[in-house]
PDB file of C-alpha atoms in Angstrom:
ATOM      1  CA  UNK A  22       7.165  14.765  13.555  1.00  0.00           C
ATOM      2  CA  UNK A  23       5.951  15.067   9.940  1.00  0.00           C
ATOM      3  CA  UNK A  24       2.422  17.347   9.692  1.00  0.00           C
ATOM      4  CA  UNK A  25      -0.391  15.182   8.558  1.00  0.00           C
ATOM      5  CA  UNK A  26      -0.131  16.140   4.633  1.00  0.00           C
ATOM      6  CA  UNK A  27       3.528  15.804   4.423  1.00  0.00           C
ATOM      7  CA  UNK A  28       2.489  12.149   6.404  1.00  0.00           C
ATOM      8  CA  UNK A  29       0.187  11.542   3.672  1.00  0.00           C
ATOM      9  CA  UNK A  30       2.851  12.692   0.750  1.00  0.00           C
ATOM     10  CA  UNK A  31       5.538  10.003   2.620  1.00  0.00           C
ATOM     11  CA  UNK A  32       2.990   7.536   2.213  1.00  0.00           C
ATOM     12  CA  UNK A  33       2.194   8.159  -1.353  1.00  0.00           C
ATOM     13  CA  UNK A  34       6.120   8.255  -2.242  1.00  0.00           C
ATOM     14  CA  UNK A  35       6.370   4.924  -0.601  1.00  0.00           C
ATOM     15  CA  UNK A  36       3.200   2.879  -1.594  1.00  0.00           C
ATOM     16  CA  UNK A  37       4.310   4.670  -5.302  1.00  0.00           C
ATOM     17  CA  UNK A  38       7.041   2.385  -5.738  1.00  0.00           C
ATOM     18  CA  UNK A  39       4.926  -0.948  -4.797  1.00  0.00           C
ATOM     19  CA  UNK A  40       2.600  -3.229  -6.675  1.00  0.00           C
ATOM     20  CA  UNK A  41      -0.769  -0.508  -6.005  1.00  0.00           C
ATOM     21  CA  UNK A  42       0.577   2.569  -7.074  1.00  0.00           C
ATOM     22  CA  UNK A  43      -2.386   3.383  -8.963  1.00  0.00           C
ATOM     23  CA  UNK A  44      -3.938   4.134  -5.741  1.00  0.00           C
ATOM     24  CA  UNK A  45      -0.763   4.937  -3.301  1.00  0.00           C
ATOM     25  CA  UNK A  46      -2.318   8.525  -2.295  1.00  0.00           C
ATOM     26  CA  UNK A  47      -5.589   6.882  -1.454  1.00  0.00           C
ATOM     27  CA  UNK A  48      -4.477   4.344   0.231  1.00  0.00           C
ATOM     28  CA  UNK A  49      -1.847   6.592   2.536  1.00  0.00           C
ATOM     29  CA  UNK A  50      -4.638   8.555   3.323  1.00  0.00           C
ATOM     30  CA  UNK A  51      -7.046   5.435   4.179  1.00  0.00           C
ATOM     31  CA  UNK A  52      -4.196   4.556   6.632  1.00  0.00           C
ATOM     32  CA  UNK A  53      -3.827   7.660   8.229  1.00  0.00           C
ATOM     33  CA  UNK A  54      -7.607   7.828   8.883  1.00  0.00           C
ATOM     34  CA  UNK A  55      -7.456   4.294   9.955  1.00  0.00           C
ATOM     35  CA  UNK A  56      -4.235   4.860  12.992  1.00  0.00           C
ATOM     36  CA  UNK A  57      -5.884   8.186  13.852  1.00  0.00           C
ATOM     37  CA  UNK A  58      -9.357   7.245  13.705  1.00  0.00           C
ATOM     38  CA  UNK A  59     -10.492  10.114  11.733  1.00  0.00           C
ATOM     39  CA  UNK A  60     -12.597  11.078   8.466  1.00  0.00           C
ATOM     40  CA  UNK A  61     -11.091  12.494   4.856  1.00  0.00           C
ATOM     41  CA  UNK A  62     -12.996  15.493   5.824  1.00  0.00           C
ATOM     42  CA  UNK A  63     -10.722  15.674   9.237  1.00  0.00           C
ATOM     43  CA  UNK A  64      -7.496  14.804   7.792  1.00  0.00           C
ATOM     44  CA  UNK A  65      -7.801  17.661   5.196  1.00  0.00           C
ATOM     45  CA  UNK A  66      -8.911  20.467   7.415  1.00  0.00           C
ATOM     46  CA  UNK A  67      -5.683  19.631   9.608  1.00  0.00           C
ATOM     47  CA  UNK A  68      -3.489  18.853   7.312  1.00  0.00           C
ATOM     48  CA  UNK A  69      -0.729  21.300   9.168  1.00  0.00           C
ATOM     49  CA  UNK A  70      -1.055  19.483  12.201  1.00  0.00           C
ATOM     50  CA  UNK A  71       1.232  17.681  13.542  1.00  0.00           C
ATOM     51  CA  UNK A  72       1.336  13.610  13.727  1.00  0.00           C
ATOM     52  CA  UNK A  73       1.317  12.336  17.137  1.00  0.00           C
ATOM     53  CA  UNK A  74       4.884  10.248  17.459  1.00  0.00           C
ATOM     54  CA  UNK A  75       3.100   6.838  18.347  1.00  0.00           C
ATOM     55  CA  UNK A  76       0.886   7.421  15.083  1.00  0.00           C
ATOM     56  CA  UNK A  77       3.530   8.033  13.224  1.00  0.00           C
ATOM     57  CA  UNK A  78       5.490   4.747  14.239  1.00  0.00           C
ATOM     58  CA  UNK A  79       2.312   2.689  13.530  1.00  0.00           C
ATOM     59  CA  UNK A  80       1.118   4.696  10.436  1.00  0.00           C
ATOM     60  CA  UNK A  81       5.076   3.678   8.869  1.00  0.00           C
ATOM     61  CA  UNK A  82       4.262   0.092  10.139  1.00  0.00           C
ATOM     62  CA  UNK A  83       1.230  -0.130   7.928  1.00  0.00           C
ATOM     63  CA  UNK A  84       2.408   1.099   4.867  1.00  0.00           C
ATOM     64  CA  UNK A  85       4.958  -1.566   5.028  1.00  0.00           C
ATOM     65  CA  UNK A  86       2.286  -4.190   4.992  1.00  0.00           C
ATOM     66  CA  UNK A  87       1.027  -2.484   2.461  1.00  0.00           C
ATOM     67  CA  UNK A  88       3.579  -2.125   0.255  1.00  0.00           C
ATOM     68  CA  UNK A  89       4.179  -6.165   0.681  1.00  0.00           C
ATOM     69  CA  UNK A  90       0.857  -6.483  -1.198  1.00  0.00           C
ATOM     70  CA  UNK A  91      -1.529  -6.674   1.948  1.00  0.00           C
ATOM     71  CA  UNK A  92      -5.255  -5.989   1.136  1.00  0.00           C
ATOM     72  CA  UNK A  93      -6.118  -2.217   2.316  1.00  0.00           C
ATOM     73  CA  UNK A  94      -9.302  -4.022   3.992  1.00  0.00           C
ATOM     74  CA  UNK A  95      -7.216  -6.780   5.955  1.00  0.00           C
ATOM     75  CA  UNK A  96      -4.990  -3.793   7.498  1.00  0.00           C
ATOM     76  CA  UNK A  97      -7.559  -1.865   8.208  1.00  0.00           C
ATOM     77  CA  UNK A  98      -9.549  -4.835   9.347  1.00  0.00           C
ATOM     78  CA  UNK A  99     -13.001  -3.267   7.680  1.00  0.00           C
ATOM     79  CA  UNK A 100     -14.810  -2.673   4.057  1.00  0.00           C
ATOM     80  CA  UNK A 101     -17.893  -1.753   2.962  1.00  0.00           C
ATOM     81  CA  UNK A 102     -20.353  -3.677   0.903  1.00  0.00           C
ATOM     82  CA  UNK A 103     -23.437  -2.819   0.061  1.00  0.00           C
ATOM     83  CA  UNK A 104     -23.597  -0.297   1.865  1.00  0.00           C
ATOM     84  CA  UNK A 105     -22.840  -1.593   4.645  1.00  0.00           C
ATOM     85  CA  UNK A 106     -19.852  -2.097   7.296  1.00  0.00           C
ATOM     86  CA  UNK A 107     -18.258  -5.726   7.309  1.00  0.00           C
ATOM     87  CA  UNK A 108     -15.405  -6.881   9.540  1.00  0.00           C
ATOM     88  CA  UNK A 109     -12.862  -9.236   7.012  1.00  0.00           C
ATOM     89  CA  UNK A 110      -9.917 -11.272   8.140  1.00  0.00           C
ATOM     90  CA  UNK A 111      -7.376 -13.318   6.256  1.00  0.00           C
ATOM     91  CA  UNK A 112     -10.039 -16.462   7.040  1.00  0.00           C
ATOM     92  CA  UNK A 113     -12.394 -14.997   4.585  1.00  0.00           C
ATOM     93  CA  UNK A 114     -12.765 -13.159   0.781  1.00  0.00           C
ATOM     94  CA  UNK A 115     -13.020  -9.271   0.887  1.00  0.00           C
ATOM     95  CA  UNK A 116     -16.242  -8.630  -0.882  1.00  0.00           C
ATOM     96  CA  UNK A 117     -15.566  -7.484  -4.101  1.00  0.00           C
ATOM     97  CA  UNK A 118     -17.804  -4.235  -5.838  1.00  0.00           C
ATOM     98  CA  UNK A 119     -18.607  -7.331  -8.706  1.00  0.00           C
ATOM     99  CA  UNK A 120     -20.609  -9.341  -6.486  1.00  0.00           C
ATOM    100  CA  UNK A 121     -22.933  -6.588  -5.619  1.00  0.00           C
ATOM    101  CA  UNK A 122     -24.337  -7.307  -8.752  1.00  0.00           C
ATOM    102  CA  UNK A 123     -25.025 -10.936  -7.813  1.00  0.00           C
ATOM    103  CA  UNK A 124     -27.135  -9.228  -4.468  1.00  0.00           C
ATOM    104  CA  UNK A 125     -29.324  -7.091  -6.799  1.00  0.00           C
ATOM    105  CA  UNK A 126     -30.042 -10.051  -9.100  1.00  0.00           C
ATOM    106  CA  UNK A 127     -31.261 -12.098  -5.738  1.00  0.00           C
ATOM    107  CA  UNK A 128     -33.312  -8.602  -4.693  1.00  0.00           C
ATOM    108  CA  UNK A 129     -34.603  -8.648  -7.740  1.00  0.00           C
ATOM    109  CA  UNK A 130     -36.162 -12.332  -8.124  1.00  0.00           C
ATOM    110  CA  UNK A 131     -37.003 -12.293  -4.488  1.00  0.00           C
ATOM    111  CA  UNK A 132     -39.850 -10.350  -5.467  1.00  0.00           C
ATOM    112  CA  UNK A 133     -41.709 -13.025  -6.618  1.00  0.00           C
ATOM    113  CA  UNK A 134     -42.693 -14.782  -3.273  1.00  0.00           C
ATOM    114  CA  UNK A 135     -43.921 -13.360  -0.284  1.00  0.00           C
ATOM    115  CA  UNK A 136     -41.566 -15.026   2.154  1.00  0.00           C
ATOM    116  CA  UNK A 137     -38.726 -16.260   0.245  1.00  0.00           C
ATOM    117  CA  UNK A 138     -35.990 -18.861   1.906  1.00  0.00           C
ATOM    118  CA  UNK A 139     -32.637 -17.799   0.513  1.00  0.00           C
ATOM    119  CA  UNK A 140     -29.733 -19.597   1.533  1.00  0.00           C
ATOM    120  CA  UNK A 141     -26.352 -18.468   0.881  1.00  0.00           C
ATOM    121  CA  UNK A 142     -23.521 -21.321  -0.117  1.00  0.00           C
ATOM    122  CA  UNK A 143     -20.330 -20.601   0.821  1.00  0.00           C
ATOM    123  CA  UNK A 144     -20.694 -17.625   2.828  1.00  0.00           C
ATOM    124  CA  UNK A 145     -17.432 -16.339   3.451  1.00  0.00           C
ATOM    125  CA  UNK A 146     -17.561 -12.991   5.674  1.00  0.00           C
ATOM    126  CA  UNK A 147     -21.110 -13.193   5.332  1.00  0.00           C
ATOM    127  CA  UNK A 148     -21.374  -9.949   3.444  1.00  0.00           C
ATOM    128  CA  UNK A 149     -23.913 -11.388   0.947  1.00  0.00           C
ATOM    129  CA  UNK A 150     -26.484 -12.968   3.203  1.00  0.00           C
ATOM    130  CA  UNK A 151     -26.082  -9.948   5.623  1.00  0.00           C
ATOM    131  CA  UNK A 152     -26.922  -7.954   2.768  1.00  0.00           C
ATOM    132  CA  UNK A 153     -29.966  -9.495   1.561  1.00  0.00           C
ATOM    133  CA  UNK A 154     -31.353  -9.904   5.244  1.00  0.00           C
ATOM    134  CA  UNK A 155     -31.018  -6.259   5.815  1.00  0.00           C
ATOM    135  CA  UNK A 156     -33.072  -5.517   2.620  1.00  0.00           C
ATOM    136  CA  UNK A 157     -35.551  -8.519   2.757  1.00  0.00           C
ATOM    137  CA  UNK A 158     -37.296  -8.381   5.684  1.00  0.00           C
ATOM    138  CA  UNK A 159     -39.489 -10.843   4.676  1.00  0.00           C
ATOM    139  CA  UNK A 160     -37.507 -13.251   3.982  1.00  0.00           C
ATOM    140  CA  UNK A 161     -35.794 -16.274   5.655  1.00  0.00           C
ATOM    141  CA  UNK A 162     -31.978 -16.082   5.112  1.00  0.00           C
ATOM    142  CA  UNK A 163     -29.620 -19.181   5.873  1.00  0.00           C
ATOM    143  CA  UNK A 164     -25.926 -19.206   5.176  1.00  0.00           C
ATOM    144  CA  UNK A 165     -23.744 -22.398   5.143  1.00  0.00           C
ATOM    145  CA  UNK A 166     -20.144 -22.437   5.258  1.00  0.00           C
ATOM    146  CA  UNK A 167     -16.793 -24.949   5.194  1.00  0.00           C
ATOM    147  CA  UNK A 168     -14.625 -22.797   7.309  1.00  0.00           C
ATOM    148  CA  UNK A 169     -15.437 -22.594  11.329  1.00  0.00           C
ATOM    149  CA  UNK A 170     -13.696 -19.089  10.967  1.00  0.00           C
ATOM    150  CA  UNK A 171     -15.543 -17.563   7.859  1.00  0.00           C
ATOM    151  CA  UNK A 172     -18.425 -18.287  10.063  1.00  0.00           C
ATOM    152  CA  UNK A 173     -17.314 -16.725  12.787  1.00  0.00           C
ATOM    153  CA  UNK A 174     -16.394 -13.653  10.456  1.00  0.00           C
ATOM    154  CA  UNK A 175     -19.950 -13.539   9.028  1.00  0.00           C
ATOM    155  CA  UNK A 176     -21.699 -13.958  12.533  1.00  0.00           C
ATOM    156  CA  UNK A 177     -19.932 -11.209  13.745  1.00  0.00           C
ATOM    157  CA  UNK A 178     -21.038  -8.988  10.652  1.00  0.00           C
ATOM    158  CA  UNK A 179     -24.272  -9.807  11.582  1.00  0.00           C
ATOM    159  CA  UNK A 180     -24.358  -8.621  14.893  1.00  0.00           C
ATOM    160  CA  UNK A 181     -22.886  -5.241  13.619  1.00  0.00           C
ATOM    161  CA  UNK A 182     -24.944  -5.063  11.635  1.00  0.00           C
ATOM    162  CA  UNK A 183     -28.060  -6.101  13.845  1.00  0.00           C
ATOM    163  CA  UNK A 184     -28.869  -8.774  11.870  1.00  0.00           C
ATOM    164  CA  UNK A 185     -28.159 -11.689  13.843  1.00  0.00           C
ATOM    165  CA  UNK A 186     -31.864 -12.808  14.567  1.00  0.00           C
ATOM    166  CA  UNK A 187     -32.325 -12.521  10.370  1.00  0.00           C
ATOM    167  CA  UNK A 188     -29.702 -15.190   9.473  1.00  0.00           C
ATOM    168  CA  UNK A 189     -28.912 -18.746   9.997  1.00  0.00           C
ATOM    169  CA  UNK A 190     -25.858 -19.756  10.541  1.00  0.00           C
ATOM    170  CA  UNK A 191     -24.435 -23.669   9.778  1.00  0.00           C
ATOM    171  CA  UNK A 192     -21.433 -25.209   9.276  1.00  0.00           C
ATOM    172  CA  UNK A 193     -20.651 -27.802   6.812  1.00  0.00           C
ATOM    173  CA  UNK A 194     -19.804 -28.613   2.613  1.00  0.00           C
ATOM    174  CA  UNK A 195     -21.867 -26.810   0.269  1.00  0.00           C
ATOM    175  CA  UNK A 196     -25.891 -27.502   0.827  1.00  0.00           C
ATOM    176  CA  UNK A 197     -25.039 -30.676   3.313  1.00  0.00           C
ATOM    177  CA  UNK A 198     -25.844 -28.180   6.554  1.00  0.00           C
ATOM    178  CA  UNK A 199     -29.439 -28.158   5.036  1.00  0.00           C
ATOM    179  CA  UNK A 200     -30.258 -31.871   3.869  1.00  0.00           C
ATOM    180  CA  UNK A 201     -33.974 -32.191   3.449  1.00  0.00           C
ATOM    181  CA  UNK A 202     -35.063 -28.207   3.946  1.00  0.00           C
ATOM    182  CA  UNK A 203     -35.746 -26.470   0.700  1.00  0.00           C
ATOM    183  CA  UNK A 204     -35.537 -22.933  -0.963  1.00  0.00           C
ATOM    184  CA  UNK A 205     -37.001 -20.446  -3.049  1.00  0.00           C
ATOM    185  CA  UNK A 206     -33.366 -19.029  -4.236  1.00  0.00           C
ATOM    186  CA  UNK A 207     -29.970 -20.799  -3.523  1.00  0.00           C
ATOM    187  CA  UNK A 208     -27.087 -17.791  -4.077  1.00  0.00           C
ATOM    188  CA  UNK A 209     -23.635 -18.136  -4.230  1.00  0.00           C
ATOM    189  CA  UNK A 210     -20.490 -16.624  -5.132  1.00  0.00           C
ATOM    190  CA  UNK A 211     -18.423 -20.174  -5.051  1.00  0.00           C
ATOM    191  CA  UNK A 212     -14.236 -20.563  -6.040  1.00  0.00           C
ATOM    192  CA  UNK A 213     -14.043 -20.381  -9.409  1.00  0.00           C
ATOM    193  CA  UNK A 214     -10.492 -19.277  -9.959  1.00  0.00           C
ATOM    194  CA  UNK A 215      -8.846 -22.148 -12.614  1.00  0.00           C
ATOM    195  CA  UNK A 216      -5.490 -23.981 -10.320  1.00  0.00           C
ATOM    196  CA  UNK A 217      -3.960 -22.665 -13.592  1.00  0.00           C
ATOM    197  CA  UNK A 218      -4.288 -19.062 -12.692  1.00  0.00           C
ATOM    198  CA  UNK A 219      -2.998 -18.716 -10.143  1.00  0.00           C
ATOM    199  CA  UNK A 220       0.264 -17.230 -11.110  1.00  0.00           C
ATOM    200  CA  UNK A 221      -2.127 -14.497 -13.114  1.00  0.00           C
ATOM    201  CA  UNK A 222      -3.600 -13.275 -10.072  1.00  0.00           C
ATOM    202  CA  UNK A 223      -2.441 -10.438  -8.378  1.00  0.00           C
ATOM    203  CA  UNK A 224      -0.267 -10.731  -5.022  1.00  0.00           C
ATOM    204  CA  UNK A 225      -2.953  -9.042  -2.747  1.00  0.00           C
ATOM    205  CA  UNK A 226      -5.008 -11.745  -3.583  1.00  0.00           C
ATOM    206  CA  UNK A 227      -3.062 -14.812  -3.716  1.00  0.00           C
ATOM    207  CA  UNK A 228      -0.356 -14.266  -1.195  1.00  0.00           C
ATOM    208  CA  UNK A 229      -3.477 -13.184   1.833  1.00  0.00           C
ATOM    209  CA  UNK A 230      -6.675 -14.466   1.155  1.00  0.00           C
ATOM    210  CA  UNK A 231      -8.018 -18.010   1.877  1.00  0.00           C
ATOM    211  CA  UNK A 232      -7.153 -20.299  -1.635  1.00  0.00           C
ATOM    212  CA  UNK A 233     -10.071 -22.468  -0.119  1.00  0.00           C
ATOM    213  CA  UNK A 234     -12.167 -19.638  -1.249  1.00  0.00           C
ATOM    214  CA  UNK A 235     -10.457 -18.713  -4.601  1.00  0.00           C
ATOM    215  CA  UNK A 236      -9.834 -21.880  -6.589  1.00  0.00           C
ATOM    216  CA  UNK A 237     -12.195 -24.023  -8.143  1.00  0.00           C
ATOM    217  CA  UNK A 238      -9.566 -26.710  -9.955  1.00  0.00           C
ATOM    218  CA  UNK A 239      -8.270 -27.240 -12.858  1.00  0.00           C
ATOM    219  CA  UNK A 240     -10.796 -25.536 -14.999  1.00  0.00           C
ATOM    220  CA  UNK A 241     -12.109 -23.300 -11.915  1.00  0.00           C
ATOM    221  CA  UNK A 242     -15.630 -25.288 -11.971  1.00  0.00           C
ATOM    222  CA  UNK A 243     -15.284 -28.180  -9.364  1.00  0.00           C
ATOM    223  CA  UNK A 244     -17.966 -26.822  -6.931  1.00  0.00           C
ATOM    224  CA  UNK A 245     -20.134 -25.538  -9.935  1.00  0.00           C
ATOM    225  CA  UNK A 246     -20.517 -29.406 -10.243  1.00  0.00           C
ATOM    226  CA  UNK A 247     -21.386 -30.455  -7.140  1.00  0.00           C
ATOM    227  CA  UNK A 248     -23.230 -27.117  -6.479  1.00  0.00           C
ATOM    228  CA  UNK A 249     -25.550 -26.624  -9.252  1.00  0.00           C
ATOM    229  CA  UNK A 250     -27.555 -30.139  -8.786  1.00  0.00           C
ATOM    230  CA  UNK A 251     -27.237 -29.969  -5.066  1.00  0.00           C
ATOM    231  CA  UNK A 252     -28.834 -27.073  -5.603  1.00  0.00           C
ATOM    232  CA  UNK A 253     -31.640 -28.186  -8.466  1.00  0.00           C
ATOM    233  CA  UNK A 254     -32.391 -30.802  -5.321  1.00  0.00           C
ATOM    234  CA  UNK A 255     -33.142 -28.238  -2.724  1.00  0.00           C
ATOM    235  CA  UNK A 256     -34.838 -25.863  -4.509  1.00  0.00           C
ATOM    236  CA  UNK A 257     -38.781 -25.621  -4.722  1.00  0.00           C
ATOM    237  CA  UNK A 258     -40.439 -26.022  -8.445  1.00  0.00           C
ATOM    238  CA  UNK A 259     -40.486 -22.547  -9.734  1.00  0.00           C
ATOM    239  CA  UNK A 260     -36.999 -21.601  -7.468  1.00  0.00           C
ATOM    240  CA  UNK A 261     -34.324 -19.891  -8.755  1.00  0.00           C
ATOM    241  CA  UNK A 262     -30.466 -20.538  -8.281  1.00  0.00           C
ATOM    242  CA  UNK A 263     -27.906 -17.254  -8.815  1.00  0.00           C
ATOM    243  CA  UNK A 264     -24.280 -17.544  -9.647  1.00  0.00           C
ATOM    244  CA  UNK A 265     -21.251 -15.090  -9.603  1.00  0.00           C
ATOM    245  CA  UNK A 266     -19.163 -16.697 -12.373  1.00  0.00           C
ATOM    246  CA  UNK A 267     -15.658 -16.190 -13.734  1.00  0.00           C
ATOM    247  CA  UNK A 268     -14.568 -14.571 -17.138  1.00  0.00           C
ATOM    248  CA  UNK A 269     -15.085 -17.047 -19.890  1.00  0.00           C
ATOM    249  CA  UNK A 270     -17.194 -19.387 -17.781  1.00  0.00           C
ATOM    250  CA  UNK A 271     -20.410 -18.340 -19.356  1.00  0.00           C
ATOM    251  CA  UNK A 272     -21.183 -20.882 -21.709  1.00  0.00           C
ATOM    252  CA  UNK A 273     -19.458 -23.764 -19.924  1.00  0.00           C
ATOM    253  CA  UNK A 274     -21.965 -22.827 -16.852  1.00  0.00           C
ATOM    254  CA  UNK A 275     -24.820 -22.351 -19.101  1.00  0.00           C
ATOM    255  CA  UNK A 276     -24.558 -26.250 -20.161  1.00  0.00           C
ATOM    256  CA  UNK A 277     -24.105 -27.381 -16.714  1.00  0.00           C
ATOM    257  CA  UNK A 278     -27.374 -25.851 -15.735  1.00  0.00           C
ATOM    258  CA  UNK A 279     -29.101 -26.736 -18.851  1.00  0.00           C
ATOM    259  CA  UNK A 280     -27.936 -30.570 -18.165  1.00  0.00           C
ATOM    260  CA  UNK A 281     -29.272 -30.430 -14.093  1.00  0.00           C
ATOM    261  CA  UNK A 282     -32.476 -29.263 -15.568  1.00  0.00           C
ATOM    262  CA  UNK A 283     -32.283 -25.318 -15.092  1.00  0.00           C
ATOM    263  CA  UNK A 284     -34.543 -23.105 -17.423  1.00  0.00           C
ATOM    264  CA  UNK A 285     -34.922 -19.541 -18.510  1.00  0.00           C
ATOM    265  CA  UNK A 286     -31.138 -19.482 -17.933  1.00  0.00           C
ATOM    266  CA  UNK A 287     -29.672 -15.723 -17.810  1.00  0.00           C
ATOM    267  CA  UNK A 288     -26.575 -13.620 -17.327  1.00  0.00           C
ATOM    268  CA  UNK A 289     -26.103 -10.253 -16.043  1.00  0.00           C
ATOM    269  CA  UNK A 290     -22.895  -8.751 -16.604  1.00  0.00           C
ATOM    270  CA  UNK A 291     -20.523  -6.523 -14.867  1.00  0.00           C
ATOM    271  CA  UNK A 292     -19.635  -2.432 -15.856  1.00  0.00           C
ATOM    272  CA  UNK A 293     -17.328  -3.710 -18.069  1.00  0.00           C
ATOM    273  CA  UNK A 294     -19.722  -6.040 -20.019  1.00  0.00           C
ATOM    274  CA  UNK A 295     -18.235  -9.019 -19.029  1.00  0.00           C
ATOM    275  CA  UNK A 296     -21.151 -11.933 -17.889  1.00  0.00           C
ATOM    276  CA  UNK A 297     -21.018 -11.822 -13.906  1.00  0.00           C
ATOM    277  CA  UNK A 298     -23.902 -13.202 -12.751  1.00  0.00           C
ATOM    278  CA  UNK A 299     -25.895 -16.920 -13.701  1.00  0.00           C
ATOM    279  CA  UNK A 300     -29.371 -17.212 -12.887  1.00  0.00           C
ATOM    280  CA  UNK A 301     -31.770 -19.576 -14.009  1.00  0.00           C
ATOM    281  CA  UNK A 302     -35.118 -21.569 -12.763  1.00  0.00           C
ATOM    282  CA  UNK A 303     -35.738 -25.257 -11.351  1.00  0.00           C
ATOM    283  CA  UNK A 304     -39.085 -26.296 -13.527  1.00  0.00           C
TER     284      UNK A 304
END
């Protein structure tokens, strides 16, 4: 059997000729920790060890998937967000760095009311409501979903996360779960991918995660209608509504607020410059 750094150099030769290999060595050492359920720190102070033969069988069966285009986070079955640990299948999106940004904008506004109900549209694996609940503890946190199995995803990232007490959650389309309640802050990081992209995208996305959560029509803003006056509805006068948004969908989102009555409309954009988030006020 291979020692652990020539494992790790096998991996990288292999996942090199794929459709990551910008990040082949990391991810052949993220699989090795993953199989032998150890840390970087681990793998590098035994890097002359020997890998165990069973390891080695499943460690050459996951680079395979991964070298298909698999997400590193469905093999692995885990990513972080947030700073936190969240469980992600192939019913749900893995939580992308960008929509950390659409967390701190929500942290950030929350701070205007003393007990602020959030609810979270389209929850997926849960990672943004968990998030917020674990940093708000004031606040009342309610997550609605489409998909039975996203919400199982997300319930069970709130128990790891020992949040399950802090978060509602409800089945259903958009803010239907919640007739009649309102909110302080409706967030949401909806499909927004245009049907015409979808060719564009790459493989790890397309091919394994759930298109219910990627595309959002023609023009990728189908559920920005429905959701931003659904929305306008259930918030409270002086609420605020927060948006991750696609590249180039900044002004056509700006006019859809502005026409559902949304003020003091703003956009917060990514590292790259590139508006991320929407955020504006019900009057």
């Amino acid at each position: 059997m291979p020692s652990l750094t020539s494992c790790i150099a096998k991996g990288t030769v292999r996942l090199g000729t794929g459709p990551h290999a910008d990040r082949a060595r990391m991810d052949s050492e993220l699989l090795l920790m993953h199989v032998l359920e150890r840390n970087r720190a681990w793998l590098m102070a035994h890097g002359d060890d020997d890998v165990p033969e069973d390891a080695w069988g499943k460690f050459v069966e996951l680079l395979e998937r991964r070298y298909r285009g698999e997400p590193i986070q469905h093999i692995t079955g885990e990513c972080e967000f947030y700073g936190l640990p969240f469980r992600v299948t192939r019913d749900v999106l893995v939580p992308r760095p960008d929509t950390e940004h659409l967390v701190e904008k929500v942290l950030e506004l929350a701070q205007r009311f003393d007990r602020p109900r959030i609810l979270d549209v389209g929850t997926g694996s849960g990672a943004i409501a968990v998030s917020l609940a674990d940093k708000l503890l004031n606040a009342h946190v309610t997550a609605t979903d489409l998909s039975e199995s996203a919400l199982a995803v997300a319930r069970e990232n709130a128990e790891r996360n020992q949040l399950e007490g802090r978060v509602r959650f409800m089945h259903g389309d958009l803010l239907a779960p919640v007739a009649g309640e309102q909110f302080e802050i409706v967030v949401s990081n909806p499909p927004y991918v245009p049907n015409t992209d979808r060719a564009l995208i790459a493989v790890e996305v397309r091919e394994y995660e759930p298109a219910l959560a990627l595309f959002g029509g023609e023009d990728g803003l189908d559920i920005y209608r429905r959701l931003i006056p659904a929305a306008h509805a259930a918030l409270v006068s002086g609420g605020f509504i927060a948006l991750e948004i696609g590249f180039t969908q900044a002004e056509s989102i700006e006019r859809l607020l502005e026409s559902n009555g949304f003020r003091n409309i703003e956009f917060t954009p990514d590292l790259q410059g590139i508006p991320r988030v929407a955020s504006a006020m019900r009057r």
